[in-house]
Coordinates of C-alpha atoms in Angstrom, one line a residue:
X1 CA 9.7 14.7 -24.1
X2 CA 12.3 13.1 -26.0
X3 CA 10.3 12.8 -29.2
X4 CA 12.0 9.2 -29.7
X5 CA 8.7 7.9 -31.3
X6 CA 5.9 10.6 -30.3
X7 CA 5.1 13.5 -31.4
X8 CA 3.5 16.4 -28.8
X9 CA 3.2 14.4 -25.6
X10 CA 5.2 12.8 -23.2
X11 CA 7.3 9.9 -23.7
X12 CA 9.8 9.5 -21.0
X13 CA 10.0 9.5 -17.3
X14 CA 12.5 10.3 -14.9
X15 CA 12.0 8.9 -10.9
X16 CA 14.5 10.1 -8.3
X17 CA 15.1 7.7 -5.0
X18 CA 16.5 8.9 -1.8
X19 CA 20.0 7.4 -1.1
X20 CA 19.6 3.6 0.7
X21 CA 16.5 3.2 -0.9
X22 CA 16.3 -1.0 -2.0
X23 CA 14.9 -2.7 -4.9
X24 CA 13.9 -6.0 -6.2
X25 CA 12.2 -7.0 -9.3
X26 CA 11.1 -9.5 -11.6
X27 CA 11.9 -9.5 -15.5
X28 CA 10.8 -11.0 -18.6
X29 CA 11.8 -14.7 -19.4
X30 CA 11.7 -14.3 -23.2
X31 CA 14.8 -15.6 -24.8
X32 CA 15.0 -12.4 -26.8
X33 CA 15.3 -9.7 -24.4
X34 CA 16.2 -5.8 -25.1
X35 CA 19.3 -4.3 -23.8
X36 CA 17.4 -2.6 -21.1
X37 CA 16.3 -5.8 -19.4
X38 CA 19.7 -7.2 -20.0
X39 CA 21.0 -4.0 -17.8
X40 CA 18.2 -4.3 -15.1
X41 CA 19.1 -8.1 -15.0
X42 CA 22.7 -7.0 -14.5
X43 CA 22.4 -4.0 -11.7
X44 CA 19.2 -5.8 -9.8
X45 CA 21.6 -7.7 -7.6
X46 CA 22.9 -4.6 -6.0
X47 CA 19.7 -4.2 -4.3
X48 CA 20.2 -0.4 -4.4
X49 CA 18.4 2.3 -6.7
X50 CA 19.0 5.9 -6.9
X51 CA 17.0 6.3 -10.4
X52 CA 14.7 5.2 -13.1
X53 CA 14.6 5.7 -16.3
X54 CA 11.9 4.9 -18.6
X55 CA 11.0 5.6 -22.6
X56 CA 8.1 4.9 -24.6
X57 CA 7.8 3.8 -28.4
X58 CA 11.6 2.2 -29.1
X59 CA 12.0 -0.9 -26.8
X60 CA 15.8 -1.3 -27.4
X61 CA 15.3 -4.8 -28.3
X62 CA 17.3 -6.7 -30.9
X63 CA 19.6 -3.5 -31.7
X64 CA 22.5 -5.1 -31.1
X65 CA 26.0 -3.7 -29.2
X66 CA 24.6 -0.3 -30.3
X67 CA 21.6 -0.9 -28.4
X68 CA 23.6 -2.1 -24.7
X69 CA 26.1 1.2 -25.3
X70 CA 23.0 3.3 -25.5
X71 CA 21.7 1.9 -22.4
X72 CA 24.8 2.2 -20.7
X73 CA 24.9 5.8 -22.1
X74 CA 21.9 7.1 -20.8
X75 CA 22.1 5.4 -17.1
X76 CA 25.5 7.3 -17.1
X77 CA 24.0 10.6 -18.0
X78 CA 21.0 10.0 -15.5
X79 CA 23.8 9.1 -12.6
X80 CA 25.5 12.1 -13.4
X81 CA 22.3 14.4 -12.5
X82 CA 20.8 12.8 -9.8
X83 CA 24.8 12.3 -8.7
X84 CA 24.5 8.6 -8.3
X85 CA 26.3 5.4 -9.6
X86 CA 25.2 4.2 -12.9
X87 CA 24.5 0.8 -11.7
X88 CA 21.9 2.5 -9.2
X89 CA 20.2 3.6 -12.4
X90 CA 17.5 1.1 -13.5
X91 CA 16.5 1.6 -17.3
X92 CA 13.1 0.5 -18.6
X93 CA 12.0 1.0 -22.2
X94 CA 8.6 0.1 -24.2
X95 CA 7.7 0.4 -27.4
X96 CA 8.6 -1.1 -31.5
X97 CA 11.2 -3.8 -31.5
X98 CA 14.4 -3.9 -33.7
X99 CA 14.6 -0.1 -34.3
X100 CA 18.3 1.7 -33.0
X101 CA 17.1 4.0 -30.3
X102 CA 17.9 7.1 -30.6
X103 CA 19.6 8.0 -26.9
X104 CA 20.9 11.0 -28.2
X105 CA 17.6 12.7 -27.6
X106 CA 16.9 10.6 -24.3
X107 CA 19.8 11.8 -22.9
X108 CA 19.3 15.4 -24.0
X109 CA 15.6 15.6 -22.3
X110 CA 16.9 14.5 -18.9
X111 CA 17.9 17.6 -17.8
X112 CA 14.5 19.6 -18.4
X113 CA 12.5 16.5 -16.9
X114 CA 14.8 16.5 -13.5
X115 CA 14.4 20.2 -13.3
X116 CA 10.0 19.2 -13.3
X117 CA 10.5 16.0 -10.4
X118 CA 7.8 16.6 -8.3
X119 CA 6.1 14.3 -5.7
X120 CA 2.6 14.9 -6.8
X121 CA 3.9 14.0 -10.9
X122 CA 2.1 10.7 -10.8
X123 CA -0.4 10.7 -13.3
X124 CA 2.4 12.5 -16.0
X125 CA 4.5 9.6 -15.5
X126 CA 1.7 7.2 -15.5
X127 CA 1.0 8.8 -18.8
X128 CA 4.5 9.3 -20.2
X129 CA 4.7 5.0 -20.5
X130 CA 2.0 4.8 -22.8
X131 CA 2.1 3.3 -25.8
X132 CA -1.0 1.9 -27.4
X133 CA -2.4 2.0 -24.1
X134 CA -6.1 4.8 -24.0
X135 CA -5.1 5.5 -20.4
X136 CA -2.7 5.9 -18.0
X137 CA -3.1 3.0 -15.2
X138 CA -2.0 4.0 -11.3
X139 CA -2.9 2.2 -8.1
X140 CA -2.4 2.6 -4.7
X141 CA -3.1 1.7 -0.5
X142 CA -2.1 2.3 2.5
X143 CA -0.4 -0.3 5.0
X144 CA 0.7 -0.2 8.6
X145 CA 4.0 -1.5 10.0
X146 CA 3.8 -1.8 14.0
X147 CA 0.8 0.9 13.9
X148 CA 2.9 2.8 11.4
X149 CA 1.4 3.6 8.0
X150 CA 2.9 3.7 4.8
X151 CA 2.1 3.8 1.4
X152 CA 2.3 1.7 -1.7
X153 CA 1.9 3.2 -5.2
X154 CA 2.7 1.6 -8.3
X155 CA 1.8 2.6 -12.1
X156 CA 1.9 0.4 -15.0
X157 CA 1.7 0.5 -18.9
X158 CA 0.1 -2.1 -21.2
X159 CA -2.3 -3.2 -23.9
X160 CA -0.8 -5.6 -26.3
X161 CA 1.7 -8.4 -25.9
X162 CA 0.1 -9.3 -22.7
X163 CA 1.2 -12.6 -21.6
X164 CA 3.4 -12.4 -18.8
X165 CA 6.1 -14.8 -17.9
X166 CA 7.7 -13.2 -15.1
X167 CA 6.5 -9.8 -14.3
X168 CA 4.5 -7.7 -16.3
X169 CA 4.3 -5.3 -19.4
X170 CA 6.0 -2.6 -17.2
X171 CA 5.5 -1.5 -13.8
X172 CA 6.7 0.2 -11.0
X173 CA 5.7 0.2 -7.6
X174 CA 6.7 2.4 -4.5
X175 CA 6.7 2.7 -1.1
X176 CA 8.0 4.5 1.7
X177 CA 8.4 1.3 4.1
X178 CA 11.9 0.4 5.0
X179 CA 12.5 -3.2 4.0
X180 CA 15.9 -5.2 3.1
X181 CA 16.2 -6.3 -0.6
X182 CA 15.8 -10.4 0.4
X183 CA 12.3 -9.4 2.4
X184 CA 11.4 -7.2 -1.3
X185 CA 12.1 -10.2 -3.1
X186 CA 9.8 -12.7 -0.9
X187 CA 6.9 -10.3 -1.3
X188 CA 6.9 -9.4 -4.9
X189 CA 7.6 -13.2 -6.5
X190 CA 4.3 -14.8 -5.2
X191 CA 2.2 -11.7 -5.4
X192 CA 3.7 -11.2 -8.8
X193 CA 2.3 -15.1 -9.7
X194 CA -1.0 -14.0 -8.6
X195 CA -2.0 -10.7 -10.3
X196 CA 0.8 -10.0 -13.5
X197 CA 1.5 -13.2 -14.2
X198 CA -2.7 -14.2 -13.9
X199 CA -3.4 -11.9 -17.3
X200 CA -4.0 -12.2 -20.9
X201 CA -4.7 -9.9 -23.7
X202 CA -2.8 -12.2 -26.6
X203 CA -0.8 -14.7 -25.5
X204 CA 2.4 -13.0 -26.3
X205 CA 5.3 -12.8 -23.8
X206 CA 6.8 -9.2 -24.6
X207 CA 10.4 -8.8 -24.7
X208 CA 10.8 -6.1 -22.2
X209 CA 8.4 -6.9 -19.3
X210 CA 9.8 -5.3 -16.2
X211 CA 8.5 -5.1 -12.6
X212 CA 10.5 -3.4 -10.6
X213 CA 9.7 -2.6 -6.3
X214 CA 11.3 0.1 -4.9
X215 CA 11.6 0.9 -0.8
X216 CA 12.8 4.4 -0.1
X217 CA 12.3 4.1 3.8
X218 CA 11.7 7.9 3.8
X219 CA 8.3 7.5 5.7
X220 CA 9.3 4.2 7.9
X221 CA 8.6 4.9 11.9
X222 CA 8.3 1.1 12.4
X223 CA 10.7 -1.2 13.6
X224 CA 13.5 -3.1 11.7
X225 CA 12.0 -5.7 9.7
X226 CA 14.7 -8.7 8.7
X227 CA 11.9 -11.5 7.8
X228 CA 9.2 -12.0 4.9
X229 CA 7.3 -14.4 7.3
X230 CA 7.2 -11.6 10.1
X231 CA 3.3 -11.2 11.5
X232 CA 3.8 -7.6 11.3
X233 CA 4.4 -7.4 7.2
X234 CA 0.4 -9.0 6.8
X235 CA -1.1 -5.6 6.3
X236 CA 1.8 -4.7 3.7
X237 CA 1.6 -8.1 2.3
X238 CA -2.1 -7.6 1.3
X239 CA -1.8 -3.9 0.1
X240 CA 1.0 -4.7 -2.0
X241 CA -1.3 -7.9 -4.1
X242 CA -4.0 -4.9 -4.1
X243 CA -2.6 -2.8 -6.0
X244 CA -0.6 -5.1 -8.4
X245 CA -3.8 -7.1 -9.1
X246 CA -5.9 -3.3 -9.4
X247 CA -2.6 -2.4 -11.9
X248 CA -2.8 -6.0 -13.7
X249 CA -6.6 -6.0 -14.1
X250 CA -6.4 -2.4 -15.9
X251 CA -3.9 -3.4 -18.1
X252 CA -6.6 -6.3 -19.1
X253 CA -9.7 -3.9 -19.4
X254 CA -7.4 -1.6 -21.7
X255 CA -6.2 -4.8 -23.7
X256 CA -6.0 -3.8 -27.0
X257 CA -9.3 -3.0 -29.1
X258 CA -10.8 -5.3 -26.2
X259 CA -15.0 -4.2 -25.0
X260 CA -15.8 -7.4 -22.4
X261 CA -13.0 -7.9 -19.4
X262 CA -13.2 -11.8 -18.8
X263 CA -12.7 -13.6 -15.0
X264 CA -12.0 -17.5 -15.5
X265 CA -11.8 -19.7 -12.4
X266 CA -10.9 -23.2 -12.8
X267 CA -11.4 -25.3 -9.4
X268 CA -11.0 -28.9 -9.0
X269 CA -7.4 -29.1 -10.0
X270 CA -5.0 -31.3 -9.2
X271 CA -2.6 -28.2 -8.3
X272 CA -2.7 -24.7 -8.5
X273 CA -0.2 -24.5 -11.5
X274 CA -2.4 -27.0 -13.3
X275 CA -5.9 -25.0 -12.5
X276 CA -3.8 -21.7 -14.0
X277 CA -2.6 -23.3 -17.4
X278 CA -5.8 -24.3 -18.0
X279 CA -7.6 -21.0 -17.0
X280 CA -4.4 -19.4 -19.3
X281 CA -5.3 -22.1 -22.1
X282 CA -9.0 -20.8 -22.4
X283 CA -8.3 -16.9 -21.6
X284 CA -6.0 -17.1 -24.9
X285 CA -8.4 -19.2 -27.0
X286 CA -8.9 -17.0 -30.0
X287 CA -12.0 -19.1 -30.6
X288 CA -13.3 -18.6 -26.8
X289 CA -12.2 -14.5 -27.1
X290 CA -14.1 -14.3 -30.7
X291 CA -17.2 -16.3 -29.6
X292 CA -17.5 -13.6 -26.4
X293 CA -16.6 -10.7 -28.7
X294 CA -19.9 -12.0 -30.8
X295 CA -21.8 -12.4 -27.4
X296 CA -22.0 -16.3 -28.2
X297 CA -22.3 -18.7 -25.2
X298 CA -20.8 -21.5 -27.3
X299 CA -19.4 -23.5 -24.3
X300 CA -18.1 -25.7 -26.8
X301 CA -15.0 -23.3 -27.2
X302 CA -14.8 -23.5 -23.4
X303 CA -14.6 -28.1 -24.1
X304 CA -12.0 -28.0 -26.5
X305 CA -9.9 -25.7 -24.4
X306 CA -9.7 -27.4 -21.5
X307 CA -9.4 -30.5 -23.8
X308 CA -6.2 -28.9 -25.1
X309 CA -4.7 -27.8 -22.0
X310 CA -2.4 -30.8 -21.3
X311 CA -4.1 -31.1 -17.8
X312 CA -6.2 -33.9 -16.1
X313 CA -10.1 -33.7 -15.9
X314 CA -12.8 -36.1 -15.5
X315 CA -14.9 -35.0 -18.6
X316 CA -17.7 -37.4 -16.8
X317 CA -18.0 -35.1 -13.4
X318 CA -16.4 -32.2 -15.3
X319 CA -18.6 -28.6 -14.6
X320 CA -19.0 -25.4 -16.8
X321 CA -20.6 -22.1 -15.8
X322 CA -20.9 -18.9 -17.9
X323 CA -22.5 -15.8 -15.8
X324 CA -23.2 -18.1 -12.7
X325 CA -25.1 -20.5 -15.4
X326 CA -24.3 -24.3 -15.4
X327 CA -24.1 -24.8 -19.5
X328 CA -22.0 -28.2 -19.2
X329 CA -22.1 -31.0 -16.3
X330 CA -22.1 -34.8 -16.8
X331 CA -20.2 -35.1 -20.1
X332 CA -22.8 -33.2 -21.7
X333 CA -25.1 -30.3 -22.3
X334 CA -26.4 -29.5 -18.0
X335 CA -30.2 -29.8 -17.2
X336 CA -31.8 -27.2 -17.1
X337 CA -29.6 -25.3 -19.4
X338 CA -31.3 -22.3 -21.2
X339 CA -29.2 -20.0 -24.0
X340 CA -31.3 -16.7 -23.8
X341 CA -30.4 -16.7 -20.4
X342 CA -26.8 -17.3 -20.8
X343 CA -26.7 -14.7 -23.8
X344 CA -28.5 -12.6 -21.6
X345 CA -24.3 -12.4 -19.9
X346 CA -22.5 -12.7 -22.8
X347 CA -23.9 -9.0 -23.5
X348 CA -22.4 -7.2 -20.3
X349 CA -19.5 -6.1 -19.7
X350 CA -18.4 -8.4 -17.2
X351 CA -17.9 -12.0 -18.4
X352 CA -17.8 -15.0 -15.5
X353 CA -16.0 -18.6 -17.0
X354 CA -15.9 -21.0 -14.0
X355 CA -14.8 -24.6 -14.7
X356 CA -14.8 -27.7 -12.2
X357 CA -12.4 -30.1 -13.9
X358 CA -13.5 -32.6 -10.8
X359 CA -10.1 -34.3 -9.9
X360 CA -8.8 -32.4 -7.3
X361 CA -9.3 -29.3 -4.4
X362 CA -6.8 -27.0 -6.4
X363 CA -8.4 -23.4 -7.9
X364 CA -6.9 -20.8 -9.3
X365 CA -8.1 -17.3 -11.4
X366 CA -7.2 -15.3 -14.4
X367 CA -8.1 -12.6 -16.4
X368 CA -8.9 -11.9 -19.9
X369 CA -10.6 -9.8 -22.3
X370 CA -12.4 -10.6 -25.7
X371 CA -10.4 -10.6 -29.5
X372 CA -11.9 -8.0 -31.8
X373 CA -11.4 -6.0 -34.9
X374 CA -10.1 -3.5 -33.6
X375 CA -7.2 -5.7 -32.0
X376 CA -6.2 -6.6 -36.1
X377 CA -6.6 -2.7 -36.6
X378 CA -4.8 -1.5 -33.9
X379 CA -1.9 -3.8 -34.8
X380 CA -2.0 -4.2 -38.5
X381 CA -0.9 -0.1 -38.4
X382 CA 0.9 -0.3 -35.2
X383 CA 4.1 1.3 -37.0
X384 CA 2.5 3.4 -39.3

């Protein structure tokens, strides 16, 4: 442990690749990002990784010069023990913005944690991420290459400022296939789209998401694969969304002083894009995560935010469902429609939002959770 924020438990992580071992990730798009997005941003077009370096509760954002040296600083240190480049050294860090970090301590903990590496370290460095996150979030399936199988792992940290824009909160996801950087890239952008870039907790963009796919090769008896469209990468394709959607959808069921995890399908959309704003539109509608919080089927909440979302819908032929339940159809309250048996949902768990907006065949899904108290409490005192 560093101690950089934490006090008695872990707070950093240290991940040793093989040599050849290829990368390609995904990064925030906020216009403010911290130094160690900057670096990642700078080093990702090597396409090669040797290490990762990760530290929870200081994100190195908005810490000026001081803050890139430090970064700098500690990939050099990191090279220097696992006897690598410093631009194979991908840095990573989480945690309260505009504070120097303190890589002094980082850089002094590295040697202890490489001397604990281990293969079966998973759930430590799982943990290690955390920040106001309850648990640590891991994921994983197997694939096969040509009748070869290999594995894909991934773990992932996040619970507030969940809105991604690119990638995720954090994440990082492994596997032992052997697969060029440009064949990487292919697979991880649109499975990216639909699992981290298909959640909400808040609506906020953090400044430091980071999604990063690493290929070590180390377990690959299959063939030489050069192509993203090749039939043989379907299996890997599939197991790969798996376990970045099981990653995302953790991340929303430990949003932040969230008790209802929320699935919105919009349908009837004149293009997938448009079906996911407006799904995004209602899954960050204080007024739609406040009425499910109070286990209120006020459907109304659901009207105005698709009203507000910018995108076409025929109001007349537009349809609502809460829990399976038509509540709206026809421009109006639907036939039939009874509220104890709606409320009856709104007091699971498990809260279903389909919409119809009737003027197209486009669909698309997101996920969400519900806005309560304990959100303002666990943020009001977040640096106290």
């Amino acid at each position: 442990a560093s101690a950089e924020r934490y006090k008695n438990r872990d707070d950093l992580l240290l991940v040793e690749f093989a040599e050849g071992t290829r990368v390609a990730g995904v990064l925030t798009q906020s216009r403010t990002p911290g130094a160690p997005v900057k670096w990642c941003r700078d080093v990702l077009p090597g396409g090669r990784a040797r290490g990762l370096v990760v530290n929870a509760g200081n994100a190195n954002v908005f810490t000026g010069k001081a803050g890139d040296a430090a970064v700098r600083r500690t990939a050099k240190s990191a090279a220097k023990i696992l006897a690598a480049p410093a631009h194979e050294i991908f840095i990573a860090s989480t945690g309260v913005i505009g504070e120097a970090v303190n890589d002094g301590r980082i850089i002094q903990a590295l040697p202890a944690l490489y001397d604990k590496i281990g293969a079966t370290s998973w759930h430590q460095g799982a943990r290690a991420i955390m920040t106001t996150d309850t648990f640590p979030k891991g994921a994983w399936r197997h694939a096969t290459i040509d009748g070869a199988r290999v594995t894909i792992a991934g773990i992932a940290k996040g619970s507030g400022m969940i809105a991604p824009n690119m990638a995720t909160m954090l994440a990082f996801l492994f596997t032992d296939a052997r697969l060029p950087v440009r064949v990487l890239n292919a697979l991880l952008r649109p499975a990216n789209e639909f699992s981290f870039n298909s959640i909400t907790v808040d609506g906020d963009t953090s400044t430091s998401d980071t999604c990063l796919l690493f290929a070590t090769g180390q377990g690959a008896s299959h063939r030489a694969v050069t192509r993203a469209g090749d039939k043989r990468l379907g299996g890997f394709r599939s197991a790969l969304g798996e376990v970045m959607t099981d990653l995302a959808q953790q991340i929303v069921r430990d949003g932040e002083g969230a008790s209802k995890f929320i699935t919105i399908t919009v349908s009837g959309a004149r293009s997938p894009a448009a079906a996911r704003r407006v799904a995004l539109v209602v899954g960050n509608s204080p007024l739609v995560k406040t009425a499910i919080a109070g286990e209120d089927p006020n459907w109304g909440r659901l009207v105005m935010a698709v009203g507000r979302a910018g995108e076409d819908v025929r109001p007349e032929k537009m349809v609502i469902s809460i829990g399976g339940h038509k509540v709206a159809r026809g421009g109006k309250r639907a036939p039939g429609y009874v509220e104890k048996t709606v409320a009856r949902h709104m007091k699971g768990k498990e809260i279903e939002i389909a919409i119809d907006l009737a003027v197209g065949s486009a669909a698309a899904t997101i996920w969400s959770c519900d806005l309560t108290h304990k959100y303002i409490d666990i943020n009001a005192d977040y640096r106290s």
